[in-house]
Coordinates of C-alpha atoms and ligand atoms in Angstrom, one line a residue:
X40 CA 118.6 112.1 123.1
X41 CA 119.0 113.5 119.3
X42 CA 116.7 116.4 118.9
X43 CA 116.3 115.5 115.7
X44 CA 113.4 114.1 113.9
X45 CA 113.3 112.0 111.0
X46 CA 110.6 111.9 108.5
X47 CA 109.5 109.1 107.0
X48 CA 106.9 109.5 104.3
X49 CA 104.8 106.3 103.5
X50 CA 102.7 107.8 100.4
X51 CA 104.2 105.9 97.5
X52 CA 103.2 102.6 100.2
X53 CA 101.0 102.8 102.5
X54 CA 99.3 106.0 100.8
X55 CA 99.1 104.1 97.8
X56 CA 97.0 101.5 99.6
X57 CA 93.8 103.6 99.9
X58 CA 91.4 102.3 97.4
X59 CA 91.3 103.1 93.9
X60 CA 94.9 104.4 94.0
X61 CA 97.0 102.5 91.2
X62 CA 100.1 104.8 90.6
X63 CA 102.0 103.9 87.7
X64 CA 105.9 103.2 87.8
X65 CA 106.4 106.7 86.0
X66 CA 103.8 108.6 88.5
X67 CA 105.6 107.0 91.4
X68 CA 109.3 108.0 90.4
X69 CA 107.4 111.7 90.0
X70 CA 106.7 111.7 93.7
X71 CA 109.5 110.6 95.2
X72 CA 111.4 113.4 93.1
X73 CA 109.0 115.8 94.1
X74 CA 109.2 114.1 97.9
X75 CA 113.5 114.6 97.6
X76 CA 112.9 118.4 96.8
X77 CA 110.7 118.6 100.3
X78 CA 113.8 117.1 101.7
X79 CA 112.0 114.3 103.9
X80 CA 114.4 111.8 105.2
X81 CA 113.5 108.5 104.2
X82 CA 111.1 107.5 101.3
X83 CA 109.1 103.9 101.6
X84 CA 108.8 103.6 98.0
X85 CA 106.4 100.4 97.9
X86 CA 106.8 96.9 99.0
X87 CA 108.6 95.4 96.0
X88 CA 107.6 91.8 96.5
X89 CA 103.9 92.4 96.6
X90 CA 103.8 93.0 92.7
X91 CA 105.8 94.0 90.1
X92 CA 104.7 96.8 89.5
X93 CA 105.8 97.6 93.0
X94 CA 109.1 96.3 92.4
X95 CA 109.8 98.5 89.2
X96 CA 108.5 101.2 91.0
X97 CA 111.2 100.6 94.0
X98 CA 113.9 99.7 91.8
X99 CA 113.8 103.2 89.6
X100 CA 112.9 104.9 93.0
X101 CA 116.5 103.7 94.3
X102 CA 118.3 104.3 90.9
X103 CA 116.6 108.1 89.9
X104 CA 116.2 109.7 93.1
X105 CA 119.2 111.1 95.2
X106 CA 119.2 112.4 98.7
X107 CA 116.5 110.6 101.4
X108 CA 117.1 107.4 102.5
X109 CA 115.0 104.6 99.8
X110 CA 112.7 102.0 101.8
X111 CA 111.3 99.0 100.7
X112 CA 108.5 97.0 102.8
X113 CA 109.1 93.7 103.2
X114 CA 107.0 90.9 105.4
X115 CA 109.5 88.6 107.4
X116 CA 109.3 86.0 104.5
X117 CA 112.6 85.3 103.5
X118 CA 111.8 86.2 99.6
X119 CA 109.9 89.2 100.4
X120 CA 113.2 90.2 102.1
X121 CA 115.3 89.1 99.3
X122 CA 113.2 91.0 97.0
X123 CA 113.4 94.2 98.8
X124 CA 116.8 93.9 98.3
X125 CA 116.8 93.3 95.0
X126 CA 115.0 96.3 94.5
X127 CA 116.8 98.7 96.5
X128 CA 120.1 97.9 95.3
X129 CA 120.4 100.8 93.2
X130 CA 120.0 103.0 96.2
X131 CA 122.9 105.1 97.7
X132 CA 121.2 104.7 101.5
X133 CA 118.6 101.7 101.4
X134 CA 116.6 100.5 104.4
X135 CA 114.5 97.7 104.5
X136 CA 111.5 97.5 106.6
X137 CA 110.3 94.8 108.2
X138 CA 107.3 93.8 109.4
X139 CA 104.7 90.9 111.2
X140 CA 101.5 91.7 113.4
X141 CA 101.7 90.8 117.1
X142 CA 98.1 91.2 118.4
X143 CA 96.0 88.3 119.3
X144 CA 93.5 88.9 116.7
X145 CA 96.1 89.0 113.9
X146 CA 98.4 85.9 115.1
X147 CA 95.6 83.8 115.4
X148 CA 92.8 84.5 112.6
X149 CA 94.7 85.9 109.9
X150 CA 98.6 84.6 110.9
X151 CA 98.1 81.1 112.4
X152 CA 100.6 81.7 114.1
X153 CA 101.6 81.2 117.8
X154 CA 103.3 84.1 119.3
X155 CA 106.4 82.0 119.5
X156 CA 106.3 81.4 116.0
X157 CA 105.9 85.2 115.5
X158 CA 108.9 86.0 117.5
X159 CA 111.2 83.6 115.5
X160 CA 109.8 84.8 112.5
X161 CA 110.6 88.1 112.9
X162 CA 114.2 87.7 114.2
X163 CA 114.8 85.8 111.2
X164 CA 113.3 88.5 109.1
X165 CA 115.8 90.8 110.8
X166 CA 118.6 89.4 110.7
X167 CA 117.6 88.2 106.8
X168 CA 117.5 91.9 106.2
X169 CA 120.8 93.0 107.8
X170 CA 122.8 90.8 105.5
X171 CA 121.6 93.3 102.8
X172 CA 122.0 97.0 104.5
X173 CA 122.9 98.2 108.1
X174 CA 119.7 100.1 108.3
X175 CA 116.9 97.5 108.8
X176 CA 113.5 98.7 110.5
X177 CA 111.1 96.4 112.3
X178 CA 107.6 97.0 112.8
X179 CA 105.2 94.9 115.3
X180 CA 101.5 95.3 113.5
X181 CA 98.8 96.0 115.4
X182 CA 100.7 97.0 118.3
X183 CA 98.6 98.9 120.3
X184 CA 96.2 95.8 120.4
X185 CA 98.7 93.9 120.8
X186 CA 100.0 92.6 124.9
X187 CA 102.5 95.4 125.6
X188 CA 104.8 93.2 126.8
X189 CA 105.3 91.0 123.8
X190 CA 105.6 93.9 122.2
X191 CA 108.6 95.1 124.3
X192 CA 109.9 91.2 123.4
X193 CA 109.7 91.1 120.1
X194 CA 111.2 94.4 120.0
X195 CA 114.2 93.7 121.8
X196 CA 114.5 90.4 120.4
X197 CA 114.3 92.5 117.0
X198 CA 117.1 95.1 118.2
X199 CA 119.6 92.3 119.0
X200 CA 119.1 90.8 115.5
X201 CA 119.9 93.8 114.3
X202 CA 116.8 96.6 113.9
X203 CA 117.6 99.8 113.6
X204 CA 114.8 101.1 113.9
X205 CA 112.2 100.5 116.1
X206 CA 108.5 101.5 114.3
X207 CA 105.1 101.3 116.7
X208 CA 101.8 101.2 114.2
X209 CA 98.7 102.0 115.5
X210 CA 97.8 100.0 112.5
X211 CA 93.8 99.9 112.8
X212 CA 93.7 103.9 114.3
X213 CA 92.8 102.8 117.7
X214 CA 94.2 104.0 120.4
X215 CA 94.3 107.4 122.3
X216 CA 97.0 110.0 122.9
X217 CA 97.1 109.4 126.3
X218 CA 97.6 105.4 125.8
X219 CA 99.9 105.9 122.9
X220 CA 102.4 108.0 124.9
X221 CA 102.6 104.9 127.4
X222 CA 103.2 102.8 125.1
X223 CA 106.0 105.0 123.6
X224 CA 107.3 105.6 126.8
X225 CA 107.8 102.0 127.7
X226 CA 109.2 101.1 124.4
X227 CA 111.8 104.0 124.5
X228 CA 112.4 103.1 128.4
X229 CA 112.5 99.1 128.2
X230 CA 114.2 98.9 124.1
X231 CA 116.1 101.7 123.5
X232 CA 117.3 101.2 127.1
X233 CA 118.9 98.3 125.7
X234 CA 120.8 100.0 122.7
X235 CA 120.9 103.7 122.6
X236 CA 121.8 103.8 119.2
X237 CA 117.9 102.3 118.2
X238 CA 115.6 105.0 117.0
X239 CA 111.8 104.9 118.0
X240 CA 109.6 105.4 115.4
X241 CA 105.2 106.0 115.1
X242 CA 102.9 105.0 112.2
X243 CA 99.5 105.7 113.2
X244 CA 96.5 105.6 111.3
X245 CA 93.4 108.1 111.3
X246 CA 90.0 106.1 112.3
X247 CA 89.2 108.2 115.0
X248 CA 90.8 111.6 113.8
X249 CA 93.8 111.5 115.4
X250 CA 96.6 110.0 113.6
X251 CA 98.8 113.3 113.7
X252 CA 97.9 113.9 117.6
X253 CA 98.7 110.3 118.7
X254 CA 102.3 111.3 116.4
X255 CA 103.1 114.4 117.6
X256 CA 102.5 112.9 121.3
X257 CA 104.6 110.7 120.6
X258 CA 107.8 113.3 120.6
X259 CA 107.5 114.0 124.2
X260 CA 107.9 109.9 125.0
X261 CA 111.2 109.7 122.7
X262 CA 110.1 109.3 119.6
X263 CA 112.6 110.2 116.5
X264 CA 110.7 109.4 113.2
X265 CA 107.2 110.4 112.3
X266 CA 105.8 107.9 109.5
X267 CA 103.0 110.1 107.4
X268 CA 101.8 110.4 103.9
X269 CA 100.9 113.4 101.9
X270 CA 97.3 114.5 102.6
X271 CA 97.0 111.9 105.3
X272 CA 95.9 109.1 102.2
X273 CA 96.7 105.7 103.0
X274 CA 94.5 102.4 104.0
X275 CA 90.9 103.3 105.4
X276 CA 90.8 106.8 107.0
X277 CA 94.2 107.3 106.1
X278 CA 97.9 107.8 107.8
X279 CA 99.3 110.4 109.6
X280 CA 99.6 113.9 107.2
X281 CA 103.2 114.5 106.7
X282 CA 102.8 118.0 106.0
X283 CA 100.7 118.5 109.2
X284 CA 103.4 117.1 111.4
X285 CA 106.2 119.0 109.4
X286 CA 104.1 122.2 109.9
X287 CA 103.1 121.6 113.7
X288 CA 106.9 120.8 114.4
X289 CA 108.0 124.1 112.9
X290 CA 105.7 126.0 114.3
X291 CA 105.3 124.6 117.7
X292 CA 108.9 124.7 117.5
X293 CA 108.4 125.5 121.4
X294 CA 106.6 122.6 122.0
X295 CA 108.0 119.5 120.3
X296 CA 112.0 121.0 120.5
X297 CA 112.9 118.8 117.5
X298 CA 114.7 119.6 114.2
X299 CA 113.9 118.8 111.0
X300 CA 115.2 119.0 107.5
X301 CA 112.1 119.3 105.3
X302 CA 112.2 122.3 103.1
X303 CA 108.2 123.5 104.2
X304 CA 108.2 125.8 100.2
X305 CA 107.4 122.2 98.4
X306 CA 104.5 121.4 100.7
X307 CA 101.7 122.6 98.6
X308 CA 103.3 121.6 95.0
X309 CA 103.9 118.0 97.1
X310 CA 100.1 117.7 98.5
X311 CA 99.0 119.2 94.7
X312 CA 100.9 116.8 92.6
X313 CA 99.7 113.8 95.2
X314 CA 95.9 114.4 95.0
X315 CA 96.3 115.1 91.1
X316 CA 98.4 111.8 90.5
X317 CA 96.2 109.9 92.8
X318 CA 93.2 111.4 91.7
X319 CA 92.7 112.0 95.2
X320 CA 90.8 115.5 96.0
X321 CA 91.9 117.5 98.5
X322 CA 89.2 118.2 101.4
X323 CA 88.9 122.5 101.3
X324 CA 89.1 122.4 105.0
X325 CA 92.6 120.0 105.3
X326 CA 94.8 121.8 107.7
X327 CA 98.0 123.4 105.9
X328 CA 97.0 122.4 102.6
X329 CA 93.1 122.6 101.9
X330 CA 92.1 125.6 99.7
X331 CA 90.3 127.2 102.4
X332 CA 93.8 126.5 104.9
X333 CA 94.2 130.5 104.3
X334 CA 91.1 132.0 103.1
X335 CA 89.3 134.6 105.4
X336 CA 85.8 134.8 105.0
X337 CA 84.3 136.9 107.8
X338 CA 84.3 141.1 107.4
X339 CA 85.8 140.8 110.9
X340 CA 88.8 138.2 109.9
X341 CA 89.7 140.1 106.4
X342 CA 89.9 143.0 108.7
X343 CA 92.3 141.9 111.0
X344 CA 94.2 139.8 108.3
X345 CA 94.4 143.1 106.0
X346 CA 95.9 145.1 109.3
X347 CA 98.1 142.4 110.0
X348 CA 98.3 138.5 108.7
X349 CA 99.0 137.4 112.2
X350 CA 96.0 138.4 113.2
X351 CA 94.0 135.2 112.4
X352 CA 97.1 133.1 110.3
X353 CA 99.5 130.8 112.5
X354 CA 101.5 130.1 109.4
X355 CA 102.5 132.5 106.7
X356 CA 101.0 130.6 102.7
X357 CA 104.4 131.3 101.3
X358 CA 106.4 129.1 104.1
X359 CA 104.2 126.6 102.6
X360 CA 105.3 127.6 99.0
X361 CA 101.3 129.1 98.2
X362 CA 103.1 131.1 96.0
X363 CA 100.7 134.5 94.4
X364 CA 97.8 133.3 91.6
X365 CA 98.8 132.8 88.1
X366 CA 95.8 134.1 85.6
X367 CA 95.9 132.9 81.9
X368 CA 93.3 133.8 79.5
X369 CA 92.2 132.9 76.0
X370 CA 94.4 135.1 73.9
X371 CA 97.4 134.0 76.2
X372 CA 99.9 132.3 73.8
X373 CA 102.4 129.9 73.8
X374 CA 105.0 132.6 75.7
X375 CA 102.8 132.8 78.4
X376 CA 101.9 129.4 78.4
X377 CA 105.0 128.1 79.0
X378 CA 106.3 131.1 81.5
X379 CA 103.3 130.0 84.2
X380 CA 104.2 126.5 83.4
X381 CA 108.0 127.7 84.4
X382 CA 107.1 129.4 87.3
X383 CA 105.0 126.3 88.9
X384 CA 107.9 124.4 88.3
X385 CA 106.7 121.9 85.6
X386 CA 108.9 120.8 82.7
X387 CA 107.5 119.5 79.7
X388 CA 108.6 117.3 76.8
X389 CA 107.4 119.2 73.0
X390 CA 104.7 116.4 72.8
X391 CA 103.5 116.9 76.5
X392 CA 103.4 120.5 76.0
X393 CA 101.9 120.7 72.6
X394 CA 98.7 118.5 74.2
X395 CA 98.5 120.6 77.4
X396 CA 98.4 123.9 75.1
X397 CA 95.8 122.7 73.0
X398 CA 93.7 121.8 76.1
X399 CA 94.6 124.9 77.4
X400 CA 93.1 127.0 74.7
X401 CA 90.0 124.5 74.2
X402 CA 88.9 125.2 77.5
X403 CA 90.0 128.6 77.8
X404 CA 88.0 129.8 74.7
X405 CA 84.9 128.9 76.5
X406 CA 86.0 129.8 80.0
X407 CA 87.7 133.2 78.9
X408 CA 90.4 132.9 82.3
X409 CA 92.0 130.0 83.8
X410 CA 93.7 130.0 87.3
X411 CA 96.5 128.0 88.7
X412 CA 94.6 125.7 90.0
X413 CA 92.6 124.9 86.2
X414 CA 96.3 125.2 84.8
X415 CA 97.6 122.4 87.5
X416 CA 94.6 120.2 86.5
X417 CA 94.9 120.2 83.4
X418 CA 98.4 119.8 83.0
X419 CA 97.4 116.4 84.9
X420 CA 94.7 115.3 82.9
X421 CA 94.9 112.2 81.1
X422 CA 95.8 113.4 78.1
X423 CA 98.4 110.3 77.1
X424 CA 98.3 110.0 73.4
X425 CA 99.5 106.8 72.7
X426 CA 97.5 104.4 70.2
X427 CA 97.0 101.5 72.2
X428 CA 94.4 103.7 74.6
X429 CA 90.9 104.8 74.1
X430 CA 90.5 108.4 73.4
X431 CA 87.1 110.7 73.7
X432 CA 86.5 112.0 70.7
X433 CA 83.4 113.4 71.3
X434 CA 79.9 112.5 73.4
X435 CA 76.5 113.7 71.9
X436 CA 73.7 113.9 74.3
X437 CA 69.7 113.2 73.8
X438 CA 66.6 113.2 76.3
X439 CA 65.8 114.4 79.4
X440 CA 64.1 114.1 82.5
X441 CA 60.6 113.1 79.9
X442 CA 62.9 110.8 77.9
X443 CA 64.8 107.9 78.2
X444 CA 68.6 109.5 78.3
X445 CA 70.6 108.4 75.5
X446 CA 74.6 108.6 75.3
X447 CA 76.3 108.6 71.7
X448 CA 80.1 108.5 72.3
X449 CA 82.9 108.9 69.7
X450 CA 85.9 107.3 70.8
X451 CA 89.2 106.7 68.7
X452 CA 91.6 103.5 69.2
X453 CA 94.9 103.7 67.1
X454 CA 93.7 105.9 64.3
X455 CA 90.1 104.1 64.2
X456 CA 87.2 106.0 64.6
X457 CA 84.2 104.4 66.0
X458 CA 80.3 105.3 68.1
X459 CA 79.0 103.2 70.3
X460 CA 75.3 104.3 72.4
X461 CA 73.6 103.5 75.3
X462 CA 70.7 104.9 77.6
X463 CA 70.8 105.2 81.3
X464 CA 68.8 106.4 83.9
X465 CA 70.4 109.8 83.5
X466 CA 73.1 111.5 81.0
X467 CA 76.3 110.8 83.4
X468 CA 75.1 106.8 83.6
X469 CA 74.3 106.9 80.0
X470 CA 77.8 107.9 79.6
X471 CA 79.2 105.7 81.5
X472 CA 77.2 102.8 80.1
X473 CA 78.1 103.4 76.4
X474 CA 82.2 103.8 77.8
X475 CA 81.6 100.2 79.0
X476 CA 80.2 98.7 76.2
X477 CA 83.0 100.8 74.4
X478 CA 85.5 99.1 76.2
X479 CA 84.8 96.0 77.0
X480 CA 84.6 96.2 80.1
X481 CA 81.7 95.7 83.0
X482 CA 82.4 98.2 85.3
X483 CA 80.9 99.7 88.5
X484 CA 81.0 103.1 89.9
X485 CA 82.2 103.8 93.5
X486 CA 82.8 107.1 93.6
X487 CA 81.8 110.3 91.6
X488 CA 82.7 113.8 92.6
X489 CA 82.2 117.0 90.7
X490 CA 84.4 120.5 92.0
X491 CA 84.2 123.6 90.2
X492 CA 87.7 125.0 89.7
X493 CA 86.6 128.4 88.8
X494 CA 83.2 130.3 89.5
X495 CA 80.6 131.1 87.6
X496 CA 77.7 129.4 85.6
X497 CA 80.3 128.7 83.2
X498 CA 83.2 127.0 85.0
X499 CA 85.4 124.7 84.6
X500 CA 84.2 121.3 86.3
X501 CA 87.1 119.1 87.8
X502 CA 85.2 115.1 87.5
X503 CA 87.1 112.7 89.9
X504 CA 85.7 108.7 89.8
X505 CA 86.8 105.7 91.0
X506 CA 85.7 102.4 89.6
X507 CA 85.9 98.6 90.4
X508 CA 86.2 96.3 87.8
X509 CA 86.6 92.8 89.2
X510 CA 88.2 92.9 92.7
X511 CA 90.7 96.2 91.5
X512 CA 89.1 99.6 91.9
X513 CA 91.0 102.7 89.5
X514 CA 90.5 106.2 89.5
X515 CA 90.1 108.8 87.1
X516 CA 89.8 112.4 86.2
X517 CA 88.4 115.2 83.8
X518 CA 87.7 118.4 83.1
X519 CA 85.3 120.0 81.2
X520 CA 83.0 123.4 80.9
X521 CA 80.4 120.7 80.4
X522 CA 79.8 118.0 83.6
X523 CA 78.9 115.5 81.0
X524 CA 81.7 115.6 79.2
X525 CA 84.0 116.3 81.8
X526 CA 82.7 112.7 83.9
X527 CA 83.2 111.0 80.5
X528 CA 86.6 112.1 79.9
X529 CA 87.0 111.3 83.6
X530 CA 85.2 107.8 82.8
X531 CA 87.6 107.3 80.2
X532 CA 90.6 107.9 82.3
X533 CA 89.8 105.0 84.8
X534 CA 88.7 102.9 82.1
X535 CA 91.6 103.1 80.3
X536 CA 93.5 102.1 83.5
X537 CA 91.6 99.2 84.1
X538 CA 92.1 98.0 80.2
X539 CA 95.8 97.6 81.1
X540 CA 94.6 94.6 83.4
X541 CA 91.4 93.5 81.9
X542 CA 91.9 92.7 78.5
X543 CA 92.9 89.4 78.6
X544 CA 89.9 88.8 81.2
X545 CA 87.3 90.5 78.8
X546 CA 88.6 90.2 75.1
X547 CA 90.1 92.3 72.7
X548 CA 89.0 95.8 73.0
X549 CA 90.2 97.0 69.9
Ligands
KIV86 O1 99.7 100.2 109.6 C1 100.6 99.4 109.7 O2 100.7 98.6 110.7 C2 101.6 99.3 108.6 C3 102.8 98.5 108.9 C4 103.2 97.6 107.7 C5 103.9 99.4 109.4 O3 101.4 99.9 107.6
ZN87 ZN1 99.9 101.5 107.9

């Protein structure tokens, strides 16, 4: 058996599933570049006939990014197949992966289909795909609800049409280690038995917590290729944490016995550009990547640490590229500017730049310092110029908890200045309420989180908020001194998303 393990990353698919995640083409290609440099070994770049957005996404994904492996999802329809291949066309290596649910619950309320039909389907699918590329994956959903032994069927009927790869999903998080491992064990026995050349692949989810240990148990039954995302995001409680398993296989080394190519330095600039793209925070306690991941709190810890970092750290920060703080303050210039922009490996355009700078010093003349992390949020803020969005000009604030709040917004559209105000029952909703009417748009909010980036009565407030507008949820971000402000630029952000969809729906928002 090859002691070699493959790593699949999902986020720009699966990951991008989680709700109020709508990455745009440009964001996506930024990823999967950023995904090459961690040298992962195959990249599932979306599902190109779901929308096409998706396919544009997939399509520059094959063209722009060299080195992994591109994947496209792809149901066992004969145009989702088609168009999966479309898309990947471009690509040096494609792979397309296929894909129809095999548990009883899934054939028969949301399929309609017999399991006979299933199995048909998905040969079909199969061999659909291997006219295309020799690397075709199939994946039967669901299968750990799903009768083990149709699961060893379809699978072999899967590996004779062609499959490649062989991918179990414990699609709703369900089952246990110890089940997953006998499930693993009888796929590797009974259809790799069959063909030696077939790989055996997980894709667990995290409902119950244990996504990376149902995963990593899955090495010691055969398994080749890890499926995960960055951060673990992905539908419900998320996927497996790609950087979790590439860090527990590195340094359990003596455990799992596997190699793997990923280069472990771009984890943290990976996870960091994920969660700011995504507006997805970052929990302080995540394993490997959280900010607290390497922060010692207890006298008795920074003792040991101080004497020796092995003392209470299984994993040295800089193996995970946590490279030393950057500290910029107000009277930092352009020079310095751009240096710490160098050094955490961003490249601007003038235009880019010149924005960034200016929100740089805005905030820094009333913060005094900025850290990394401010400099990494900022440089992800929404701060697209382009006339056909909606940009915060200014907000002015009245009342209190005596009075009625009352939000006066200045927002500019292509040149045109204009203030539109609204009460609420506080100064956030009163925001939000005069964005809406603003906009156009009736919009509700599902989420709202508020995380300092730097100490102090006076620091800098990171605002991340997802909202839904009609059945589509979208997620923005902002940052401001001022929590108002911040939530409004934040507001603005998603709002502005959402405009790309909605204006049809709800009139001209100019
Ligand atoms: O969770 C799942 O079953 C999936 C499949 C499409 C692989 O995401
Ligand atoms: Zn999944």
């Amino acid at each position: 058996m090859s002691d070699r393990l493959i790593i699949f990353d999902t986020t720009l698919r699966d990951g991008e599933q989680a709700p109020g995640i709508a990455l745009s083409p440009d964001d996506k290609v930024a990823i999967a570049a950023q995904l090459a440099r961690l040298k992962v070994d195959v990249i599932e770049a979306g599902f190109a006939a779901s929308s096409p957005g998706d396919f544009e996404a997939v399509s520059r994904i094959a063209s722009e990014v060299r080195g992994p492996v591109i994947a496209s999802l792809a149901r066992t329809h004969p145009d989702d197949i088609d168009r999966a291949a479309d898309a990947l066309r471009a690509a040096d290596r494609s792979r397309i992966h296929v894909f129809i649910s095999t548990s009883p619950i899934h054939m028969e309320r949301m399929l309609r289909m017999t399991p006979v039909e299933v199995m048909k389907a998905a040969v079909e699918g199969v061999k659909r795909a291997r006219k295309y590329t020799d690397n075709v994956e199939f994946s039967p959903q669901d299968a750990t609800r799903s009768d083990p032994q149709f699961v060893i069927d379809i699978c072999r009927a899967a590996v004779e049409a062609g499959a490649t790869t062989i991918n179990i999903p414990d699609t709703v998080g369900y089952a246990t280690p110890d089940e997953f491992v006998e499930m693993l064990s009888m796929v590797y026995r009974d259809v790799r038995g069959t063909n030696e050349d077939v790989i055996i692949s997980t894709h667990c989810h995290n409902d119950l917590g244990l996504a990376v240990a149902n995963s990593l148990s899955a090495i010691h039954a055969g398994a080749r290729q890890i499926e995960g995302a960055i951060n673990g995001i992905g539908e419900r409680a998320g996927n497996t944490s790609t950087e979790e398993i590439i860090m527990a296989v590195k340094t359990r080394q003596d455990q799992y016995g596997v190699e793997i190519d990923a280069d472990t330095t771009e984890i943290f600039e990976t996870s960091r550009l994920v969660s700011r793209l995504t507006g997805y925070p970052i929990q302080y306690n995540k394993a490997v990547v959280g900010r607290n991941a390497f922060s010692h709190e207890s006298g008795i810890h920074q003792h040991g640490v101080l004497r020796d970092r092995e003392t209470y750290e299984i994993m040295d920060p800089e193996s995970i590229g946590h490279r030393s703080r950057i500290v910029l303050g107000k009277h930092s210039g352009r020079a310095a500017f751009a240096d710490a922009l160098e050094k955490m490996g961003y490249t601007l355009e003038d235009d880019e730049f010149a924005r960034a700078f200016g929100r740089f010093k805005e905030l820094a003349d009333r913060k005094g310092e900025i850290s990394e992390e401010g400099l990494r949020a900022i440089l992800d803020e929404d701060t697209d110029a382009s006339p056909d969005k909606i940009h915060l000009v200014g907000i002015h604030l009245s009342g209190g908890n005596q009075e009625i709040p009352v939000a006066v917004v200045r927002i500019e559209q292509a040149g045109v200045e204009r203030d539109v105000e609204a009460e609420g029952d506080g100064m956030v909703n009163a925001a939000f309420v005069a964005l809406q009417d603003a906009f156009g748009i009736p919009a509700t909010l599902v989420d709202y989180r508020v995380s300092p980036l730097t100490a102090g009565a006076d620091a800098i407030a990171e605002v991340n908020v997802i909202i839904q507008v009609g059945p589509e949820t979208y997620s923005g971000r902002g940052l401001s001194t001022d929590v108002v402000e911040g939530s409004a630029r934040a507001f603005v952000s998603a709002l502005n998303k959402a405009m790309v969809v909605h204006t049809d729906a709800f009139g001209d928002t100019s």
